[in-house]
Amino acid sequence: MNNFSLGGVCDLWLKDFSLNLAAELVGILVVLFTVNQTVEANQEKEKKKFREIAFRQLRFVLRKQIYLLFDMFKASVEVKPDKDYQNIRDLFDETYFQEVKFLDLLKVAPVVTPQGEEMDWLDYLYSECSSLQSALGQVVDRYSFYLDSQVVDVIEELSASVFIRFIGSIWDAKKMNALGDRGDLLFACKDLLQDYTMTLLELVEIYNESVTTDANATPDGVRQINMDRSKWQDWWSHNGRPKIGESRISSDIL
């Protein structure tokens, strides 16, 4: 009887111990799962924060590229195209690439150096492309760990653009007085410019998807790089430089 009672007690104790152990194991697993989820959430939050910081550093140079490419077009067309521009992609149609090749890169651009000296369009292009490359390189060096591989690929593709290398080559030739006085240097690089602008637009769209709207971010409350009908009208009607067609290649050069 005592043996039976002792055996029953042991069985009950083992059963109770097993249940407690199972409960503790479940509790430990729940805690580990919760901790893991919290860590992953914090890591994703940290990654998102640094991703936004990375793209925020690109906002200025990306916007300047859009300004530059628009100014090139405005300065090279004879008349404003009869088109209702509503977004950034609307600028880069077939008319854009057919007309911008008439830009005389040796004519005076609508900007000056930090010393207040005039720049021609080739200097302007070279300066802005160099600034873009520098900014892209810094973002990759500092934040590639936080960026998706697709984003890094687009950044590196834009930085290594053949168009940028082309501009660098003719700028070097100018410094060696090897260009002469002909500014019709974009005639041969329509495809290069087209590839460059498409990659730039891809990066702008990735940027817009990666940043948030913030009422304190900018005067208009938006960090994104966008253009609407009203902004396009303002750019076309702006009375400052460049004027429409002011840097178009002279007919005697063609």
mmCIF file of N, CA, C and O in Angstrom, residues 100-185:
data_model
loop_
_atom_site.group_PDB
_atom_site.id
_atom_site.type_symbol
_atom_site.label_atom_id
_atom_site.label_comp_id
_atom_site.label_asym_id
_atom_site.label_seq_id
_atom_site.Cartn_x
_atom_site.Cartn_y
_atom_site.Cartn_z
ATOM 1 N N VAL A 100 17.395 69.535 -77.140
ATOM 2 C CA VAL A 100 18.485 69.886 -76.238
ATOM 3 C C VAL A 100 19.851 69.710 -76.900
ATOM 4 O O VAL A 100 20.841 70.315 -76.467
ATOM 5 N N LYS A 101 19.914 68.936 -77.964
ATOM 6 C CA LYS A 101 21.190 68.769 -78.669
ATOM 7 C C LYS A 101 21.629 70.066 -79.348
ATOM 8 O O LYS A 101 22.792 70.207 -79.730
ATOM 9 N N PHE A 102 20.696 71.024 -79.477
ATOM 10 C CA PHE A 102 21.042 72.317 -80.073
ATOM 11 C C PHE A 102 21.615 73.294 -79.043
ATOM 12 O O PHE A 102 21.895 74.446 -79.370
ATOM 13 N N LEU A 103 21.782 72.839 -77.807
ATOM 14 C CA LEU A 103 22.366 73.708 -76.784
ATOM 15 C C LEU A 103 23.848 73.922 -77.077
ATOM 16 O O LEU A 103 24.612 72.970 -77.234
ATOM 17 N N ASP A 104 24.251 75.171 -77.139
ATOM 18 C CA ASP A 104 25.659 75.511 -77.360
ATOM 19 C C ASP A 104 26.367 75.487 -76.003
ATOM 20 O O ASP A 104 26.193 76.388 -75.180
ATOM 21 N N LEU A 105 27.166 74.462 -75.781
ATOM 22 C CA LEU A 105 27.799 74.288 -74.474
ATOM 23 C C LEU A 105 28.858 75.342 -74.173
ATOM 24 O O LEU A 105 29.310 75.447 -73.027
ATOM 25 N N LEU A 106 29.255 76.113 -75.172
ATOM 26 C CA LEU A 106 30.272 77.137 -74.937
ATOM 27 C C LEU A 106 29.672 78.524 -74.728
ATOM 28 O O LEU A 106 30.408 79.494 -74.522
ATOM 29 N N LYS A 107 28.338 78.614 -74.768
ATOM 30 C CA LYS A 107 27.689 79.888 -74.450
ATOM 31 C C LYS A 107 27.537 80.033 -72.942
ATOM 32 O O LYS A 107 27.597 79.058 -72.194
ATOM 33 N N VAL A 108 27.316 81.261 -72.504
ATOM 34 C CA VAL A 108 27.262 81.559 -71.077
ATOM 35 C C VAL A 108 26.014 80.941 -70.448
ATOM 36 O O VAL A 108 24.898 81.103 -70.952
ATOM 37 N N ALA A 109 26.213 80.233 -69.341
ATOM 38 C CA ALA A 109 25.119 79.595 -68.602
ATOM 39 C C ALA A 109 24.507 80.592 -67.616
ATOM 40 O O ALA A 109 25.117 81.629 -67.311
ATOM 41 N N PRO A 110 23.321 80.293 -67.080
ATOM 42 C CA PRO A 110 22.646 81.233 -66.167
ATOM 43 C C PRO A 110 23.127 81.117 -64.720
ATOM 44 O O PRO A 110 22.352 81.297 -63.779
ATOM 45 N N VAL A 111 24.400 80.802 -64.527
ATOM 46 C CA VAL A 111 24.972 80.679 -63.184
ATOM 47 C C VAL A 111 26.361 81.302 -63.191
ATOM 48 O O VAL A 111 26.937 81.552 -64.251
ATOM 49 N N VAL A 112 26.883 81.536 -61.999
ATOM 50 C CA VAL A 112 28.241 82.068 -61.872
ATOM 51 C C VAL A 112 29.019 81.203 -60.886
ATOM 52 O O VAL A 112 28.438 80.430 -60.119
ATOM 53 N N THR A 113 30.316 81.340 -60.905
ATOM 54 C CA THR A 113 31.174 80.620 -59.968
ATOM 55 C C THR A 113 31.040 81.240 -58.581
ATOM 56 O O THR A 113 30.481 82.332 -58.429
ATOM 57 N N PRO A 114 31.550 80.563 -57.533
ATOM 58 C CA PRO A 114 31.535 81.162 -56.192
ATOM 59 C C PRO A 114 32.247 82.512 -56.144
ATOM 60 O O PRO A 114 31.974 83.329 -55.261
ATOM 61 N N GLN A 115 33.143 82.750 -57.099
ATOM 62 C CA GLN A 115 33.855 84.031 -57.159
ATOM 63 C C GLN A 115 33.099 85.072 -57.976
ATOM 64 O O GLN A 115 33.571 86.195 -58.165
ATOM 65 N N GLY A 116 31.905 84.692 -58.480
ATOM 66 C CA GLY A 116 31.094 85.628 -59.245
ATOM 67 C C GLY A 116 31.439 85.700 -60.717
ATOM 68 O O GLY A 116 30.961 86.593 -61.426
ATOM 69 N N GLU A 117 32.245 84.760 -61.203
ATOM 70 C CA GLU A 117 32.628 84.762 -62.612
ATOM 71 C C GLU A 117 31.629 83.957 -63.441
ATOM 72 O O GLU A 117 31.008 83.015 -62.954
ATOM 73 N N GLU A 118 31.493 84.338 -64.703
ATOM 74 C CA GLU A 118 30.577 83.632 -65.590
ATOM 75 C C GLU A 118 31.058 82.207 -65.858
ATOM 76 O O GLU A 118 32.259 81.927 -65.844
ATOM 77 N N MET A 119 30.092 81.319 -66.098
ATOM 78 C CA MET A 119 30.393 79.941 -66.480
ATOM 79 C C MET A 119 29.698 79.650 -67.801
ATOM 80 O O MET A 119 28.600 80.162 -68.050
ATOM 81 N N ASP A 120 30.326 78.846 -68.639
ATOM 82 C CA ASP A 120 29.596 78.389 -69.817
ATOM 83 C C ASP A 120 28.841 77.116 -69.453
ATOM 84 O O ASP A 120 28.970 76.579 -68.350
ATOM 85 N N TRP A 121 28.034 76.640 -70.386
ATOM 86 C CA TRP A 121 27.196 75.475 -70.098
ATOM 87 C C TRP A 121 28.023 74.216 -69.821
ATOM 88 O O TRP A 121 27.625 73.372 -69.018
ATOM 89 N N LEU A 122 29.157 74.104 -70.467
ATOM 90 C CA LEU A 122 29.999 72.931 -70.233
ATOM 91 C C LEU A 122 30.536 72.932 -68.805
ATOM 92 O O LEU A 122 30.522 71.899 -68.126
ATOM 93 N N ASP A 123 30.991 74.095 -68.340
ATOM 94 C CA ASP A 123 31.450 74.201 -66.952
ATOM 95 C C ASP A 123 30.309 73.906 -65.976
ATOM 96 O O ASP A 123 30.503 73.238 -64.951
ATOM 97 N N TYR A 124 29.135 74.429 -66.294
ATOM 98 C CA TYR A 124 27.952 74.226 -65.450
ATOM 99 C C TYR A 124 27.600 72.738 -65.368
ATOM 100 O O TYR A 124 27.388 72.182 -64.278
ATOM 101 N N LEU A 125 27.569 72.089 -66.519
ATOM 102 C CA LEU A 125 27.272 70.653 -66.561
ATOM 103 C C LEU A 125 28.311 69.850 -65.783
ATOM 104 O O LEU A 125 27.975 68.965 -64.989
ATOM 105 N N TYR A 126 29.562 70.159 -66.026
ATOM 106 C CA TYR A 126 30.641 69.423 -65.361
ATOM 107 C C TYR A 126 30.566 69.605 -63.843
ATOM 108 O O TYR A 126 30.713 68.641 -63.076
ATOM 109 N N SER A 127 30.313 70.827 -63.398
ATOM 110 C CA SER A 127 30.233 71.115 -61.970
ATOM 111 C C SER A 127 29.093 70.352 -61.306
ATOM 112 O O SER A 127 29.270 69.733 -60.241
ATOM 113 N N GLU A 128 27.917 70.368 -61.938
ATOM 114 C CA GLU A 128 26.755 69.703 -61.346
ATOM 115 C C GLU A 128 26.893 68.183 -61.376
ATOM 116 O O GLU A 128 26.497 67.493 -60.430
ATOM 117 N N CYS A 129 27.459 67.649 -62.442
ATOM 118 C CA CYS A 129 27.662 66.198 -62.517
ATOM 119 C C CYS A 129 28.694 65.739 -61.493
ATOM 120 O O CYS A 129 28.550 64.671 -60.883
ATOM 121 N N SER A 130 29.720 66.553 -61.278
ATOM 122 C CA SER A 130 30.730 66.224 -60.270
ATOM 123 C C SER A 130 30.125 66.252 -58.871
ATOM 124 O O SER A 130 30.412 65.379 -58.036
ATOM 125 N N SER A 131 29.279 67.245 -58.611
ATOM 126 C CA SER A 131 28.609 67.337 -57.306
ATOM 127 C C SER A 131 27.708 66.133 -57.078
ATOM 128 O O SER A 131 27.646 65.577 -55.973
ATOM 129 N N LEU A 132 27.006 65.731 -58.134
ATOM 130 C CA LEU A 132 26.123 64.572 -58.030
ATOM 131 C C LEU A 132 26.926 63.309 -57.737
ATOM 132 O O LEU A 132 26.577 62.532 -56.841
ATOM 133 N N GLN A 133 28.007 63.105 -58.466
ATOM 134 C CA GLN A 133 28.842 61.925 -58.244
ATOM 135 C C GLN A 133 29.381 61.885 -56.822
ATOM 136 O O GLN A 133 29.396 60.834 -56.174
ATOM 137 N N SER A 134 29.818 63.028 -56.326
ATOM 138 C CA SER A 134 30.354 63.103 -54.971
ATOM 139 C C SER A 134 29.292 62.740 -53.938
ATOM 140 O O SER A 134 29.542 61.957 -53.011
ATOM 141 N N ALA A 135 28.088 63.285 -54.104
ATOM 142 C CA ALA A 135 26.999 63.005 -53.163
ATOM 143 C C ALA A 135 26.593 61.539 -53.212
ATOM 144 O O ALA A 135 26.363 60.906 -52.173
ATOM 145 N N LEU A 136 26.513 60.980 -54.407
ATOM 146 C CA LEU A 136 26.154 59.568 -54.547
ATOM 147 C C LEU A 136 27.201 58.674 -53.890
ATOM 148 O O LEU A 136 26.864 57.700 -53.204
ATOM 149 N N GLY A 137 28.470 59.007 -54.094
ATOM 150 C CA GLY A 137 29.543 58.221 -53.500
ATOM 151 C C GLY A 137 29.506 58.254 -51.983
ATOM 152 O O GLY A 137 29.713 57.226 -51.319
ATOM 153 N N GLN A 138 29.230 59.416 -51.410
ATOM 154 C CA GLN A 138 29.159 59.536 -49.956
ATOM 155 C C GLN A 138 28.010 58.715 -49.384
ATOM 156 O O GLN A 138 28.150 58.079 -48.334
ATOM 157 N N VAL A 139 26.879 58.722 -50.077
ATOM 158 C CA VAL A 139 25.724 57.953 -49.602
ATOM 159 C C VAL A 139 26.035 56.460 -49.611
ATOM 160 O O VAL A 139 25.734 55.739 -48.651
ATOM 161 N N VAL A 140 26.645 55.978 -50.678
ATOM 162 C CA VAL A 140 26.991 54.552 -50.753
ATOM 163 C C VAL A 140 28.014 54.193 -49.678
ATOM 164 O O VAL A 140 27.890 53.163 -48.997
ATOM 165 N N ASP A 141 29.029 55.034 -49.507
ATOM 166 C CA ASP A 141 30.079 54.749 -48.522
ATOM 167 C C ASP A 141 29.525 54.700 -47.099
ATOM 168 O O ASP A 141 29.921 53.850 -46.297
ATOM 169 N N ARG A 142 28.613 55.604 -46.785
ATOM 170 C CA ARG A 142 28.144 55.731 -45.405
ATOM 171 C C ARG A 142 26.913 54.879 -45.086
ATOM 172 O O ARG A 142 26.743 54.434 -43.948
ATOM 173 N N TYR A 143 26.057 54.664 -46.100
ATOM 174 C CA TYR A 143 24.751 54.091 -45.783
ATOM 175 C C TYR A 143 24.383 52.847 -46.590
ATOM 176 O O TYR A 143 23.232 52.409 -46.536
ATOM 177 N N SER A 144 25.319 52.262 -47.320
ATOM 178 C CA SER A 144 24.973 51.109 -48.154
ATOM 179 C C SER A 144 24.400 49.956 -47.328
ATOM 180 O O SER A 144 23.566 49.188 -47.820
ATOM 181 N N PHE A 145 24.837 49.822 -46.061
ATOM 182 C CA PHE A 145 24.327 48.756 -45.191
ATOM 183 C C PHE A 145 22.822 48.891 -44.973
ATOM 184 O O PHE A 145 22.121 47.891 -44.791
ATOM 185 N N TYR A 146 22.320 50.120 -44.997
ATOM 186 C CA TYR A 146 20.910 50.368 -44.704
ATOM 187 C C TYR A 146 20.045 50.440 -45.963
ATOM 188 O O TYR A 146 18.831 50.584 -45.861
ATOM 189 N N LEU A 147 20.667 50.376 -47.134
ATOM 190 C CA LEU A 147 19.929 50.518 -48.388
ATOM 191 C C LEU A 147 19.733 49.167 -49.060
ATOM 192 O O LEU A 147 20.594 48.290 -48.977
ATOM 193 N N ASP A 148 18.607 49.008 -49.734
ATOM 194 C CA ASP A 148 18.368 47.791 -50.505
ATOM 195 C C ASP A 148 19.369 47.709 -51.654
ATOM 196 O O ASP A 148 19.827 48.735 -52.176
ATOM 197 N N SER A 149 19.671 46.494 -52.061
ATOM 198 C CA SER A 149 20.653 46.301 -53.131
ATOM 199 C C SER A 149 20.215 46.982 -54.423
ATOM 200 O O SER A 149 21.046 47.509 -55.174
ATOM 201 N N GLN A 150 18.905 47.002 -54.683
ATOM 202 C CA GLN A 150 18.404 47.658 -55.894
ATOM 203 C C GLN A 150 18.718 49.150 -55.876
ATOM 204 O O GLN A 150 19.103 49.734 -56.897
ATOM 205 N N VAL A 151 18.577 49.765 -54.709
ATOM 206 C CA VAL A 151 18.851 51.192 -54.577
ATOM 207 C C VAL A 151 20.330 51.466 -54.821
ATOM 208 O O VAL A 151 20.697 52.396 -55.553
ATOM 209 N N VAL A 152 21.190 50.654 -54.216
ATOM 210 C CA VAL A 152 22.633 50.820 -54.401
ATOM 211 C C VAL A 152 23.001 50.646 -55.871
ATOM 212 O O VAL A 152 23.824 51.394 -56.417
ATOM 213 N N ASP A 153 22.369 49.680 -56.536
ATOM 214 C CA ASP A 153 22.645 49.447 -57.960
ATOM 215 C C ASP A 153 22.302 50.678 -58.800
ATOM 216 O O ASP A 153 23.071 51.070 -59.693
ATOM 217 N N VAL A 154 21.148 51.291 -58.523
ATOM 218 C CA VAL A 154 20.731 52.472 -59.292
ATOM 219 C C VAL A 154 21.669 53.644 -59.016
ATOM 220 O O VAL A 154 22.065 54.372 -59.937
ATOM 221 N N ILE A 155 22.046 53.828 -57.755
ATOM 222 C CA ILE A 155 22.970 54.910 -57.400
ATOM 223 C C ILE A 155 24.300 54.729 -58.121
ATOM 224 O O ILE A 155 24.852 55.678 -58.703
ATOM 225 N N GLU A 156 24.824 53.513 -58.105
ATOM 226 C CA GLU A 156 26.114 53.257 -58.748
ATOM 227 C C GLU A 156 26.012 53.374 -60.264
ATOM 228 O O GLU A 156 26.947 53.844 -60.922
ATOM 229 N N GLU A 157 24.876 52.964 -60.824
ATOM 230 C CA GLU A 157 24.679 53.097 -62.273
ATOM 231 C C GLU A 157 24.664 54.565 -62.684
ATOM 232 O O GLU A 157 25.273 54.949 -63.697
ATOM 233 N N LEU A 158 23.985 55.396 -61.898
ATOM 234 C CA LEU A 158 23.930 56.822 -62.213
ATOM 235 C C LEU A 158 25.303 57.464 -62.061
ATOM 236 O O LEU A 158 25.730 58.255 -62.905
ATOM 237 N N SER A 159 26.003 57.110 -60.998
ATOM 238 C CA SER A 159 27.322 57.689 -60.752
ATOM 239 C C SER A 159 28.318 57.328 -61.848
ATOM 240 O O SER A 159 29.199 58.129 -62.188
ATOM 241 N N ALA A 160 28.167 56.120 -62.400
ATOM 242 C CA ALA A 160 29.093 55.651 -63.442
ATOM 243 C C ALA A 160 28.561 55.915 -64.847
ATOM 244 O O ALA A 160 29.056 55.337 -65.823
ATOM 245 N N SER A 161 27.574 56.792 -64.964
ATOM 246 C CA SER A 161 26.939 57.071 -66.250
ATOM 247 C C SER A 161 27.960 57.446 -67.325
ATOM 248 O O SER A 161 28.887 58.222 -67.091
ATOM 249 N N VAL A 162 27.761 56.891 -68.511
ATOM 250 C CA VAL A 162 28.634 57.217 -69.644
ATOM 251 C C VAL A 162 28.483 58.691 -70.016
ATOM 252 O O VAL A 162 29.444 59.335 -70.451
ATOM 253 N N PHE A 163 27.289 59.242 -69.834
ATOM 254 C CA PHE A 163 27.081 60.663 -70.129
ATOM 255 C C PHE A 163 27.962 61.533 -69.238
ATOM 256 O O PHE A 163 28.573 62.502 -69.711
ATOM 257 N N ILE A 164 28.050 61.197 -67.953
ATOM 258 C CA ILE A 164 28.905 61.967 -67.050
ATOM 259 C C ILE A 164 30.364 61.855 -67.485
ATOM 260 O O ILE A 164 31.107 62.851 -67.477
ATOM 261 N N ARG A 165 30.772 60.667 -67.894
ATOM 262 C CA ARG A 165 32.152 60.487 -68.364
ATOM 263 C C ARG A 165 32.394 61.283 -69.644
ATOM 264 O O ARG A 165 33.478 61.854 -69.841
ATOM 265 N N PHE A 166 31.379 61.333 -70.505
ATOM 266 C CA PHE A 166 31.490 62.109 -71.743
ATOM 267 C C PHE A 166 31.685 63.594 -71.432
ATOM 268 O O PHE A 166 32.561 64.255 -72.013
ATOM 269 N N ILE A 167 30.875 64.115 -70.512
ATOM 270 C CA ILE A 167 31.008 65.527 -70.129
ATOM 271 C C ILE A 167 32.392 65.782 -69.530
ATOM 272 O O ILE A 167 33.037 66.795 -69.827
ATOM 273 N N GLY A 168 32.868 64.860 -68.706
ATOM 274 C CA GLY A 168 34.202 65.007 -68.134
ATOM 275 C C GLY A 168 35.291 65.021 -69.193
ATOM 276 O O GLY A 168 36.260 65.790 -69.102
ATOM 277 N N SER A 169 35.120 64.197 -70.219
ATOM 278 C CA SER A 169 36.124 64.115 -71.289
ATOM 279 C C SER A 169 36.194 65.405 -72.095
ATOM 280 O O SER A 169 37.288 65.914 -72.379
ATOM 281 N N ILE A 170 35.030 65.944 -72.468
ATOM 282 C CA ILE A 170 35.072 67.167 -73.275
ATOM 283 C C ILE A 170 35.455 68.374 -72.414
ATOM 284 O O ILE A 170 36.035 69.344 -72.917
ATOM 285 N N TRP A 171 35.175 68.314 -71.119
ATOM 286 C CA TRP A 171 35.626 69.388 -70.225
ATOM 287 C C TRP A 171 37.149 69.377 -70.135
ATOM 288 O O TRP A 171 37.792 70.439 -70.168
ATOM 289 N N ASP A 172 37.733 68.175 -70.032
ATOM 290 C CA ASP A 172 39.197 68.064 -70.026
ATOM 291 C C ASP A 172 39.783 68.581 -71.341
ATOM 292 O O ASP A 172 40.817 69.265 -71.352
ATOM 293 N N ALA A 173 39.111 68.245 -72.451
ATOM 294 C CA ALA A 173 39.584 68.713 -73.758
ATOM 295 C C ALA A 173 39.544 70.233 -73.840
ATOM 296 O O ALA A 173 40.448 70.868 -74.399
ATOM 297 N N LYS A 174 38.508 70.816 -73.253
ATOM 298 C CA LYS A 174 38.405 72.279 -73.243
ATOM 299 C C LYS A 174 39.570 72.892 -72.473
ATOM 300 O O LYS A 174 40.150 73.905 -72.898
ATOM 301 N N LYS A 175 39.913 72.286 -71.342
ATOM 302 C CA LYS A 175 41.012 72.808 -70.534
ATOM 303 C C LYS A 175 42.341 72.735 -71.278
ATOM 304 O O LYS A 175 43.262 73.507 -71.002
ATOM 305 N N MET A 176 42.441 71.801 -72.212
ATOM 306 C CA MET A 176 43.665 71.671 -73.009
ATOM 307 C C MET A 176 43.558 72.419 -74.338
ATOM 308 O O MET A 176 44.372 72.223 -75.236
ATOM 309 N N ASN A 177 42.503 73.264 -74.444
ATOM 310 C CA ASN A 177 42.268 74.050 -75.663
ATOM 311 C C ASN A 177 42.135 73.171 -76.901
ATOM 312 O O ASN A 177 42.611 73.523 -77.988
ATOM 313 N N ALA A 178 41.485 72.021 -76.727
ATOM 314 C CA ALA A 178 41.350 71.080 -77.836
ATOM 315 C C ALA A 178 39.937 71.053 -78.419
ATOM 316 O O ALA A 178 39.641 70.216 -79.272
ATOM 317 N N LEU A 179 39.077 71.972 -77.982
ATOM 318 C CA LEU A 179 37.698 71.968 -78.469
ATOM 319 C C LEU A 179 37.467 72.931 -79.623
ATOM 320 O O LEU A 179 36.555 72.749 -80.417
ATOM 321 N N GLY A 180 38.247 73.963 -79.706
ATOM 322 C CA GLY A 180 37.960 74.997 -80.691
ATOM 323 C C GLY A 180 36.813 75.862 -80.206
ATOM 324 O O GLY A 180 36.561 75.987 -79.008
ATOM 325 N N ASP A 181 36.071 76.444 -81.147
ATOM 326 C CA ASP A 181 34.984 77.347 -80.760
ATOM 327 C C ASP A 181 33.612 76.780 -81.095
ATOM 328 O O ASP A 181 32.622 77.502 -81.133
ATOM 329 N N ARG A 182 33.531 75.488 -81.336
ATOM 330 C CA ARG A 182 32.247 74.863 -81.642
ATOM 331 C C ARG A 182 31.622 74.322 -80.360
ATOM 332 O O ARG A 182 32.244 73.560 -79.621
ATOM 333 N N GLY A 183 30.367 74.734 -80.126
ATOM 334 C CA GLY A 183 29.691 74.289 -78.914
ATOM 335 C C GLY A 183 28.639 73.229 -79.148
ATOM 336 O O GLY A 183 27.902 72.855 -78.232
ATOM 337 N N ASP A 184 28.566 72.717 -80.393
ATOM 338 C CA ASP A 184 27.540 71.713 -80.716
ATOM 339 C C ASP A 184 28.016 70.323 -80.295
ATOM 340 O O ASP A 184 28.174 69.423 -81.109
ATOM 341 N N LEU A 185 28.208 70.156 -78.998
ATOM 342 C CA LEU A 185 28.842 68.947 -78.478
ATOM 343 C C LEU A 185 27.841 67.884 -78.028
ATOM 344 O O LEU A 185 28.234 66.774 -77.683
#
